[in-house]
Tab-separated table of C-alpha atoms and ligand atoms in Angstrom:
chain	number	residue	atom	x	y	z
K	3	MET	CA	-33.500	-94.036	21.144
K	4	ALA	CA	-35.731	-91.284	21.317
K	5	ASP	CA	-36.027	-91.216	17.726
K	6	GLY	CA	-37.269	-94.934	17.520
K	7	PHE	CA	-39.974	-93.900	20.281
K	8	CYS	CA	-40.931	-91.172	17.941
K	9	SER	CA	-41.245	-93.398	14.817
K	10	GLU	CA	-43.116	-95.903	16.703
K	11	LEU	CA	-45.820	-93.490	18.106
K	12	ALA	CA	-46.288	-91.711	14.820
K	13	SER	CA	-46.843	-95.072	13.200
K	14	MET	CA	-49.426	-95.840	15.747
K	15	GLU	CA	-53.227	-94.048	15.675
K	16	PRO	CA	-54.019	-91.559	17.275
K	17	MET	CA	-56.117	-92.805	19.704
K	18	VAL	CA	-53.393	-96.275	20.489
K	19	ALA	CA	-50.902	-93.200	21.121
K	20	SER	CA	-53.005	-91.582	23.375
K	21	VAL	CA	-53.406	-94.287	25.660
K	22	ILE	CA	-49.880	-95.209	26.264
K	23	GLN	CA	-49.272	-90.870	26.629
K	24	PRO	CA	-47.568	-89.825	29.742
K	25	VAL	CA	-50.337	-89.976	32.896
K	26	ILE	CA	-48.527	-87.126	35.053
K	27	GLN	CA	-47.705	-84.305	32.734
K	28	LEU	CA	-45.034	-81.897	34.301
K	29	ASP	CA	-44.065	-80.789	30.881
K	30	HIS	CA	-45.963	-77.390	30.876
K	31	GLN	CA	-42.930	-74.679	30.079
K	32	ALA	CA	-42.277	-76.634	26.607
K	33	THR	CA	-45.716	-75.713	26.316
K	34	THR	CA	-49.436	-76.075	27.878
K	35	PRO	CA	-52.896	-76.961	26.973
K	36	CYS	CA	-55.168	-74.868	24.946
K	37	ASP	CA	-57.807	-73.971	27.728
K	38	PRO	CA	-61.422	-75.246	26.440
K	39	ALA	CA	-62.621	-71.174	27.050
K	40	VAL	CA	-59.863	-70.159	24.285
K	41	VAL	CA	-60.929	-72.908	21.981
K	42	GLU	CA	-64.488	-71.842	22.236
K	43	ALA	CA	-63.031	-68.031	21.628
K	44	MET	CA	-61.422	-69.041	18.711
K	45	ALA	CA	-63.877	-71.218	17.012
K	46	PRO	CA	-66.506	-69.139	15.018
K	47	TRP	CA	-63.057	-67.317	13.908
K	48	TRP	CA	-62.204	-70.850	12.029
K	49	THR	CA	-65.487	-71.735	10.347
K	50	ALA	CA	-68.210	-68.929	9.856
K	51	GLN	CA	-66.208	-65.621	9.950
K	52	TRP	CA	-63.508	-66.741	7.884
K	53	ALA	CA	-62.422	-63.224	6.204
K	54	ASN	CA	-59.301	-62.278	6.003
K	55	PRO	CA	-58.957	-59.052	8.138
K	56	ALA	CA	-57.023	-56.908	5.616
K	57	SER	CA	-60.104	-57.420	3.373
K	58	ARG	CA	-61.678	-53.893	3.816
K	59	SER	CA	-63.991	-53.686	0.905
K	60	HIS	CA	-66.873	-56.250	2.812
K	61	ARG	CA	-68.593	-56.947	5.691
K	62	PRO	CA	-66.735	-60.330	6.862
K	63	GLY	CA	-63.424	-58.612	6.426
K	64	LEU	CA	-64.584	-55.897	7.988
K	65	LEU	CA	-66.099	-58.414	10.772
K	66	ALA	CA	-62.307	-59.493	10.618
K	67	ALA	CA	-60.388	-56.821	11.547
K	68	ALA	CA	-62.955	-55.576	14.102
K	69	ALA	CA	-62.048	-58.442	15.911
K	70	VAL	CA	-58.404	-58.406	15.384
K	71	THR	CA	-58.565	-54.812	16.401
K	72	ARG	CA	-61.197	-55.804	19.839
K	73	ALA	CA	-57.890	-58.502	20.903
K	74	ARG	CA	-55.022	-56.027	20.381
K	75	GLU	CA	-56.995	-53.559	22.807
K	76	ARG	CA	-57.396	-56.045	25.034
K	77	ILE	CA	-53.629	-57.450	25.064
K	78	ALA	CA	-52.375	-53.976	25.207
K	79	ALA	CA	-54.980	-53.461	28.522
K	80	ALA	CA	-53.538	-56.231	30.047
K	81	LEU	CA	-50.224	-55.087	29.769
K	82	ALA	CA	-50.522	-51.381	30.347
K	83	VAL	CA	-49.426	-50.700	26.742
K	84	GLU	CA	-50.814	-48.888	23.854
K	85	PRO	CA	-52.902	-51.082	21.095
K	86	GLU	CA	-50.471	-50.134	18.084
K	87	ALA	CA	-47.135	-50.923	20.242
K	88	VAL	CA	-48.509	-54.709	20.107
K	89	VAL	CA	-46.756	-56.751	16.680
K	90	PHE	CA	-48.631	-60.202	16.303
K	91	THR	CA	-45.920	-62.739	15.230
K	92	SER	CA	-46.077	-66.408	14.946
K	93	GLY	CA	-44.920	-67.543	18.479
K	94	ALA	CA	-41.521	-65.877	20.115
K	95	THR	CA	-39.344	-67.302	18.402
K	96	GLU	CA	-40.333	-64.917	15.644
K	97	ALA	CA	-41.014	-61.856	18.171
K	98	ASN	CA	-36.990	-62.022	19.243
K	99	ASN	CA	-35.755	-62.388	15.434
K	100	LEU	CA	-38.086	-59.282	14.706
K	101	ALA	CA	-36.100	-57.743	18.146
K	102	LEU	CA	-32.943	-58.166	17.425
K	103	LYS	CA	-32.385	-58.428	13.779
K	104	GLY	CA	-35.186	-55.507	13.445
K	105	LEU	CA	-32.802	-53.174	15.819
K	106	ALA	CA	-29.408	-54.282	14.351
K	107	GLU	CA	-30.635	-53.912	10.894
K	108	ALA	CA	-32.553	-49.999	11.304
K	109	GLU	CA	-29.924	-48.909	13.188
K	110	LEU	CA	-27.445	-49.891	9.889
K	111	GLU	CA	-30.169	-48.310	7.293
K	112	ARG	CA	-30.094	-45.120	10.156
K	113	GLY	CA	-25.870	-45.174	9.879
K	114	GLY	CA	-25.316	-45.464	13.809
K	115	SER	CA	-22.125	-47.013	15.291
K	116	ARG	CA	-23.632	-49.255	17.581
K	117	ARG	CA	-22.021	-52.215	17.036
K	118	HIS	CA	-22.088	-53.965	20.752
K	119	LEU	CA	-24.826	-56.441	21.375
K	120	ILE	CA	-25.070	-58.235	24.328
K	121	CYS	CA	-26.962	-61.552	26.352
K	122	LEU	CA	-26.820	-63.759	29.204
K	123	SER	CA	-25.565	-66.961	27.939
K	124	THR	CA	-28.429	-68.386	29.572
K	125	GLU	CA	-30.880	-67.005	26.801
K	126	HIS	CA	-33.154	-69.633	25.213
K	127	ARG	CA	-31.893	-70.317	21.697
K	128	ALA	CA	-34.639	-68.146	19.928
K	129	VAL	CA	-32.371	-64.882	21.523
K	130	LEU	CA	-29.210	-67.020	21.265
K	131	ASP	CA	-29.124	-67.776	17.264
K	132	PRO	CA	-30.555	-64.623	15.958
K	133	LEU	CA	-27.643	-62.890	18.051
K	134	ARG	CA	-24.715	-65.317	17.078
K	135	TYR	CA	-26.080	-65.206	13.655
K	136	LEU	CA	-25.564	-60.830	14.183
K	137	ALA	CA	-22.451	-61.242	15.470
K	138	ARG	CA	-21.211	-63.408	12.144
K	139	HIS	CA	-22.429	-60.208	10.046
K	140	GLY	CA	-20.486	-57.035	11.570
K	141	PHE	CA	-21.740	-56.847	15.185
K	142	GLU	CA	-19.750	-58.116	18.206
K	143	LEU	CA	-21.913	-60.161	20.853
K	144	THR	CA	-21.012	-60.400	24.944
K	145	GLU	CA	-22.677	-63.632	25.947
K	146	LEU	CA	-22.387	-62.538	29.961
K	147	ALA	CA	-21.892	-65.737	32.602
K	148	VAL	CA	-24.536	-65.993	35.473
K	149	GLY	CA	-23.910	-66.795	39.054
K	150	SER	CA	-24.205	-70.823	39.798
K	151	ASP	CA	-27.510	-69.895	41.000
K	152	GLY	CA	-28.769	-68.485	37.343
K	153	LEU	CA	-28.577	-64.974	37.789
K	154	LEU	CA	-27.087	-61.982	36.680
K	155	ASP	CA	-24.723	-59.944	38.423
K	156	LEU	CA	-25.544	-56.210	38.110
K	157	ALA	CA	-21.951	-55.172	38.554
K	158	GLN	CA	-20.780	-57.159	35.916
K	159	LEU	CA	-23.648	-55.879	33.176
K	160	GLU	CA	-22.330	-52.338	33.998
K	161	ALA	CA	-18.988	-52.835	33.431
K	162	CYS	CA	-19.951	-54.502	30.096
K	163	LEU	CA	-21.812	-51.717	28.987
K	164	ARG	CA	-19.821	-49.443	26.372
K	165	PRO	CA	-20.769	-46.276	24.466
K	166	ASP	CA	-21.242	-48.718	20.774
K	167	THR	CA	-23.447	-50.712	22.737
K	168	LEU	CA	-27.022	-50.668	21.504
K	169	LEU	CA	-28.515	-53.321	22.994
K	170	VAL	CA	-29.100	-55.664	26.200
K	171	SER	CA	-31.309	-58.636	25.605
K	172	VAL	CA	-32.014	-60.118	29.172
K	173	MET	CA	-34.930	-62.871	29.801
K	174	ALA	CA	-37.513	-62.579	32.121
K	175	ALA	CA	-38.271	-65.575	33.282
K	176	ASN	CA	-35.551	-68.669	32.616
K	177	ASN	CA	-36.835	-71.312	30.895
K	178	GLU	CA	-35.226	-74.517	32.234
K	179	ILE	CA	-34.540	-73.239	35.999
K	180	GLY	CA	-37.180	-70.671	35.998
K	181	VAL	CA	-35.463	-67.729	37.629
K	182	LEU	CA	-36.278	-64.475	37.441
K	183	GLN	CA	-33.647	-61.277	36.201
K	184	PRO	CA	-34.011	-58.292	37.827
K	185	LEU	CA	-35.535	-56.193	34.993
K	186	ALA	CA	-36.442	-52.916	35.844
K	187	GLU	CA	-32.511	-52.548	37.607
K	188	ILE	CA	-31.037	-54.074	34.182
K	189	ALA	CA	-33.657	-50.793	32.405
K	190	ALA	CA	-32.164	-48.675	34.688
K	191	LEU	CA	-28.810	-49.307	33.587
K	192	CYS	CA	-29.696	-49.394	29.931
K	193	ARG	CA	-31.919	-46.008	30.459
K	194	GLN	CA	-28.743	-43.836	31.305
K	195	ARG	CA	-26.753	-44.693	28.424
K	196	GLY	CA	-29.595	-44.747	25.222
K	197	ILE	CA	-28.838	-48.776	25.139
K	198	THR	CA	-32.034	-50.750	23.856
K	199	LEU	CA	-33.266	-53.152	27.063
K	200	HIS	CA	-34.823	-56.890	24.933
K	201	SER	CA	-36.949	-59.375	26.885
K	202	ASP	CA	-37.509	-62.180	25.786
K	203	GLY	CA	-40.993	-62.915	28.273
K	204	ALA	CA	-42.310	-66.189	26.797
K	205	GLN	CA	-41.625	-67.853	30.538
K	206	ALA	CA	-43.250	-65.018	32.154
K	207	LEU	CA	-45.832	-63.280	30.700
K	208	GLY	CA	-49.418	-64.577	32.107
K	209	HIS	CA	-47.444	-66.374	35.015
K	210	ILE	CA	-45.843	-63.776	36.908
K	211	PRO	CA	-46.650	-59.587	36.984
K	212	LEU	CA	-45.024	-58.242	34.147
K	213	GLN	CA	-45.834	-55.152	32.107
K	214	PRO	CA	-43.381	-53.903	29.893
K	215	ALA	CA	-43.114	-49.861	30.266
K	216	ALA	CA	-43.705	-50.226	34.261
K	217	LEU	CA	-40.354	-52.164	33.542
K	218	GLY	CA	-38.853	-50.055	31.578
K	219	LEU	CA	-38.380	-52.153	28.542
K	220	ASP	CA	-38.002	-51.242	24.925
K	221	LEU	CA	-38.952	-54.306	23.350
K	222	LEU	CA	-40.916	-57.647	25.302
K	223	SER	CA	-41.389	-61.121	23.372
K	224	ALA	CA	-43.921	-63.549	24.198
K	225	SER	CA	-45.691	-66.235	22.881
K	226	ALA	CA	-49.626	-67.354	23.818
K	227	HIS	CA	-48.789	-71.110	24.034
K	228	LYS	CA	-47.124	-71.248	27.514
K	229	LEU	CA	-49.910	-69.392	29.034
K	230	TYR	CA	-52.921	-71.974	28.157
K	231	GLY	CA	-53.500	-70.306	24.667
K	232	PRO	CA	-52.796	-71.478	20.736
K	233	LYS	CA	-49.839	-72.486	19.735
K	234	GLY	CA	-47.743	-70.102	16.509
K	235	ILE	CA	-49.402	-66.659	18.092
K	236	GLY	CA	-47.022	-64.372	20.037
K	237	LEU	CA	-46.105	-61.088	20.018
K	238	LEU	CA	-43.650	-58.021	20.186
K	239	VAL	CA	-44.597	-55.484	22.886
K	240	VAL	CA	-42.537	-52.260	20.979
K	241	ARG	CA	-41.821	-48.993	22.962
K	242	PRO	CA	-43.735	-46.503	20.520
K	243	GLY	CA	-40.891	-44.552	18.526
K	244	LEU	CA	-38.110	-47.424	18.180
K	245	ARG	CA	-37.746	-48.114	15.240
K	246	LEU	CA	-37.063	-51.549	13.810
K	247	ALA	CA	-36.405	-52.939	10.431
K	248	PRO	CA	-39.189	-56.013	9.151
K	249	GLN	CA	-38.450	-59.165	9.107
K	250	LEU	CA	-41.148	-60.464	7.018
K	251	HIS	CA	-41.668	-58.143	3.584
K	252	GLY	CA	-45.103	-58.456	1.655
K	253	GLY	CA	-48.355	-57.136	2.162
K	254	GLY	CA	-47.518	-54.564	4.710
K	255	GLN	CA	-49.355	-55.781	8.207
K	256	GLU	CA	-48.825	-54.625	11.453
K	257	HIS	CA	-47.828	-51.222	10.391
K	258	GLY	CA	-45.236	-52.861	7.593
K	259	LEU	CA	-43.775	-54.408	10.595
K	260	ARG	CA	-44.592	-57.879	9.852
K	261	ALA	CA	-46.207	-58.798	6.600
K	262	GLY	CA	-48.656	-62.187	6.374
K	263	THR	CA	-51.837	-62.508	6.750
K	264	LEU	CA	-53.126	-62.062	10.442
K	265	PRO	CA	-54.523	-66.088	12.187
K	266	VAL	CA	-57.809	-63.765	13.530
K	267	PRO	CA	-58.902	-67.247	15.416
K	268	LEU	CA	-55.269	-67.435	17.242
K	269	ILE	CA	-55.007	-63.844	17.828
K	270	VAL	CA	-58.740	-63.905	19.265
K	271	GLY	CA	-57.313	-67.112	21.655
K	272	MET	CA	-54.282	-65.009	22.635
K	273	ALA	CA	-56.309	-62.613	23.804
K	274	ALA	CA	-58.719	-64.806	25.787
K	275	ALA	CA	-55.800	-66.801	27.169
K	276	LEU	CA	-53.609	-63.997	28.700
K	277	GLU	CA	-56.860	-62.523	30.054
K	278	LEU	CA	-57.604	-65.948	31.639
K	279	ALA	CA	-54.183	-66.441	32.885
K	280	LEU	CA	-53.946	-63.119	34.270
K	281	GLU	CA	-57.294	-63.826	36.218
K	282	ASP	CA	-56.241	-66.857	38.437
K	283	GLN	CA	-51.913	-65.735	38.095
K	284	GLN	CA	-51.788	-65.171	42.098
K	285	ALA	CA	-53.887	-67.644	43.284
K	286	ARG	CA	-52.530	-70.069	40.704
K	287	ALA	CA	-48.939	-68.641	41.501
K	288	GLN	CA	-49.589	-69.801	45.446
K	289	ARG	CA	-51.165	-72.668	45.095
K	290	LEU	CA	-48.511	-74.335	42.412
K	291	GLY	CA	-45.676	-72.584	44.220
K	292	ALA	CA	-47.087	-74.830	47.096
K	293	LEU	CA	-47.149	-78.108	45.338
K	294	ARG	CA	-43.749	-77.086	43.931
K	295	ASP	CA	-42.200	-77.265	47.434
K	296	GLN	CA	-44.004	-80.438	48.269
K	297	LEU	CA	-42.321	-81.759	45.190
K	298	TRP	CA	-38.864	-80.578	45.916
K	299	GLN	CA	-39.169	-81.739	50.016
K	300	GLY	CA	-40.336	-85.405	48.296
K	301	LEU	CA	-37.322	-85.802	45.775
K	302	GLN	CA	-35.311	-84.789	48.330
K	303	ALA	CA	-35.440	-87.559	50.582
K	304	LEU	CA	-33.679	-89.444	48.085
K	305	GLY	CA	-30.758	-88.236	48.737
K	306	GLY	CA	-28.147	-86.526	46.273
K	307	VAL	CA	-30.126	-84.158	44.330
K	308	GLN	CA	-29.489	-80.726	43.986
K	309	ARG	CA	-31.766	-77.703	42.994
K	310	ASN	CA	-30.440	-75.786	39.630
K	311	GLY	CA	-30.800	-72.477	40.072
K	312	ALA	CA	-31.581	-69.454	43.037
K	313	ALA	CA	-34.237	-70.561	45.103
K	314	ALA	CA	-35.363	-67.257	44.954
K	315	PRO	CA	-36.765	-65.423	43.194
K	316	ARG	CA	-38.245	-67.896	40.292
K	317	LEU	CA	-41.234	-68.844	38.990
K	318	PRO	CA	-43.148	-70.933	40.786
K	319	HIS	CA	-44.425	-73.403	38.934
K	320	ASN	CA	-40.803	-74.357	37.948
K	321	LEU	CA	-38.325	-76.747	39.307
K	322	ASN	CA	-35.387	-78.458	37.493
K	323	VAL	CA	-32.861	-80.783	39.870
K	324	CYS	CA	-29.592	-82.828	38.910
K	325	ILE	CA	-29.787	-86.398	40.515
K	326	SER	CA	-26.724	-88.071	41.693
K	327	GLY	CA	-25.661	-91.545	41.007
K	328	VAL	CA	-27.669	-92.040	37.847
K	329	GLU	CA	-26.933	-91.853	34.053
K	330	GLY	CA	-29.771	-89.104	32.393
K	331	SER	CA	-31.092	-91.036	29.096
K	332	ALA	CA	-31.499	-93.901	31.243
K	333	LEU	CA	-33.668	-91.923	33.761
K	334	GLN	CA	-35.311	-90.678	30.916
K	335	ARG	CA	-35.938	-93.683	29.271
K	336	ARG	CA	-37.030	-95.180	32.748
K	337	LEU	CA	-39.693	-92.437	33.628
K	338	ARG	CA	-41.211	-91.573	30.164
K	339	ASP	CA	-43.846	-94.242	30.421
K	340	THR	CA	-45.233	-92.395	33.204
K	341	LEU	CA	-43.633	-88.701	33.584
K	342	ALA	CA	-43.781	-85.938	30.903
K	343	VAL	CA	-41.041	-84.329	32.369
K	344	SER	CA	-37.588	-82.918	30.498
K	345	SER	CA	-34.036	-82.369	30.466
K	346	GLY	CA	-33.634	-79.628	29.178
K	347	SER	CA	-35.135	-76.887	26.540
K	348	ALA	CA	-37.656	-78.817	24.343
K	349	CYS	CA	-35.578	-77.107	21.589
K	350	SER	CA	-32.105	-78.308	22.250
K	351	ALA	CA	-32.506	-81.475	20.500
K	352	GLY	CA	-31.088	-83.486	22.964
K	353	GLU	CA	-27.839	-82.016	23.596
K	354	PRO	CA	-27.170	-81.608	27.563
K	355	SER	CA	-28.341	-77.970	28.381
K	356	HIS	CA	-26.873	-75.181	27.775
K	357	VAL	CA	-28.059	-73.363	30.899
K	358	LEU	CA	-27.582	-76.316	33.119
K	359	GLN	CA	-23.677	-75.733	32.033
K	360	ALA	CA	-23.525	-72.235	32.265
K	361	LEU	CA	-24.529	-72.839	35.798
K	362	GLY	CA	-21.390	-75.122	36.530
K	363	LEU	CA	-22.528	-78.494	36.234
K	364	SER	CA	-21.090	-80.888	33.989
K	365	ARG	CA	-22.062	-82.186	31.017
K	366	PRO	CA	-23.084	-85.807	32.212
K	367	GLN	CA	-24.477	-83.284	35.441
K	368	ALA	CA	-26.509	-81.632	33.167
K	369	ALA	CA	-28.309	-84.730	31.907
K	370	ALA	CA	-29.004	-86.668	34.980
K	371	SER	CA	-31.106	-83.097	35.723
K	372	LEU	CA	-34.670	-83.773	35.186
K	373	ARG	CA	-37.271	-80.533	34.244
K	374	PHE	CA	-40.440	-80.169	36.026
K	375	GLY	CA	-43.312	-77.743	35.220
K	376	LEU	CA	-46.262	-77.413	37.042
K	377	GLY	CA	-49.345	-76.649	35.369
K	378	ARG	CA	-52.857	-75.281	35.863
K	379	HIS	CA	-54.264	-78.753	36.458
K	380	THR	CA	-51.770	-80.175	38.297
K	381	THR	CA	-52.793	-81.701	41.616
K	382	SER	CA	-50.999	-82.664	45.209
K	383	THR	CA	-51.732	-86.493	43.940
K	384	GLU	CA	-50.052	-86.181	40.864
K	385	ILE	CA	-46.262	-85.161	42.940
K	386	ALA	CA	-46.994	-87.435	44.917
K	387	ALA	CA	-47.371	-89.816	41.957
K	388	ALA	CA	-43.949	-87.804	40.168
K	389	ILE	CA	-42.426	-88.227	43.558
K	390	ALA	CA	-42.917	-92.010	43.880
K	391	ALA	CA	-42.042	-92.579	40.003
K	392	VAL	CA	-39.069	-90.531	40.223
K	393	THR	CA	-37.874	-92.376	43.569
K	394	ALA	CA	-38.530	-96.113	41.999
K	395	ALA	CA	-36.739	-94.936	38.944
K	396	VAL	CA	-33.834	-93.584	40.710
K	397	GLN	CA	-33.038	-95.981	43.371
K	398	GLU	CA	-33.621	-98.876	40.954
K	399	LEU	CA	-30.937	-97.407	38.849
K	400	ARG	CA	-28.616	-96.513	42.070
K	401	ARG	CA	-28.815	-100.181	43.012
K	402	GLY	CA	-26.814	-101.055	39.367
K	403	GLY	CA	-29.729	-101.214	36.841
K	404	PRO	CA	-28.732	-100.609	33.793
K	405	GLY	CA	-27.808	-96.421	33.352
K	406	GLY	CA	-26.437	-96.300	37.494
K	407	ALA	CA	-23.755	-93.761	37.221
L	1	PLP	C1	-37.799	-68.675	26.771
L	1	PLP	C2	-38.319	-69.110	25.336
L	1	PLP	N1	-37.825	-68.424	24.488
L	1	PLP	C3	-38.805	-68.550	23.130
L	1	PLP	C4	-39.820	-69.857	22.982
L	1	PLP	C5	-39.902	-69.757	21.792
L	1	PLP	O1	-41.036	-69.641	21.605
L	1	PLP	P1	-42.040	-70.207	20.420
L	1	PLP	O2	-42.437	-71.787	20.878
L	1	PLP	O3	-43.391	-69.506	20.673
L	1	PLP	O4	-41.511	-69.743	19.398
L	1	PLP	C6	-39.187	-70.806	24.049
L	1	PLP	C7	-40.348	-71.827	23.849
L	1	PLP	O5	-39.735	-72.891	24.203
L	1	PLP	C8	-38.902	-70.181	25.495
L	1	PLP	O6	-39.221	-70.627	25.883
């Protein structure tokens, strides 16, 4: 069904497609719009200033290199780390691969004997899949269960730590249910044992305070398109002194850790986006938290609606609910022309969410769940309209329309 819908859209002229696009956009955890100020900051680096920053033999190349240096410094300052700690990647997926596979391979190369890896069962596929890959190549992986509220139990983590544990990877904020994990406490457990701690911060950076060194993280992944920056750029923060094996070999860029011509416009855009996101972070969190509460109250009036994940601590702009008495795909179909929401991660290819199932939901319950991701421009009027749209759809399905459960 979704495939048919996609090819139908793909065959339309962009203008026509834009007319029928959903009017209420509440899928900001899949991605965010690039802020116009960010687009403006990037503009000259696509056209007038197009030189390769590795071309050090001429002025345009040196200017491009200076723009990268400046952007790296601004990002480092925002994260309170040294500029050398910032490695640019194509996004959080690549940053996670570099962190996890790079660490494991470096351990093999130095003849170390740590082979045990730990992550949460609710991690994004961009963490789970590289770790499962490593588990097929000589490492042992523990995927830790979380509570029905989506939170890690620190005592359970501590019980899993072993002398040969190399790495713990715990996401800062969950992309589906928005819960925040206790990173500082996890870091304390890891530090005592010489275990490297990685965190996937793709959903957290720019939205909540997140300073890797202060938290005691060794590795932090992030992505610009989750914080009103461009798609196709992300970063990995690497604690000074920590060795990783490069995963992309070539021209030796990024201190030999990530080869490939640096995308100057995207790097400049990521720096601008991060600064903008931090500028209004607190005010945005307060405003969106209030709108999220308005949404939650409105949806509860339907009855048979349960929030997925702990009420706190969580991202202010996330709400994930399970709606009883409806069939998930029917609900999605009914909503898709008026409301852009999702039933799980944008990367989960239509499968009922592994995150929601880890919380104890059945497959049909997971499928009948909706993730709302509010954004910088979301208004109270849109929230009211979203409540009305979901209410109408659910009531109709519960009355026995096709897809009522
Ligand atoms: C928690 C998390 N990690 C990683 C990713 C992948 O990020 P990117 O699209 O930058 O590769 C996402 C995006 O959905 C995410 O939410």
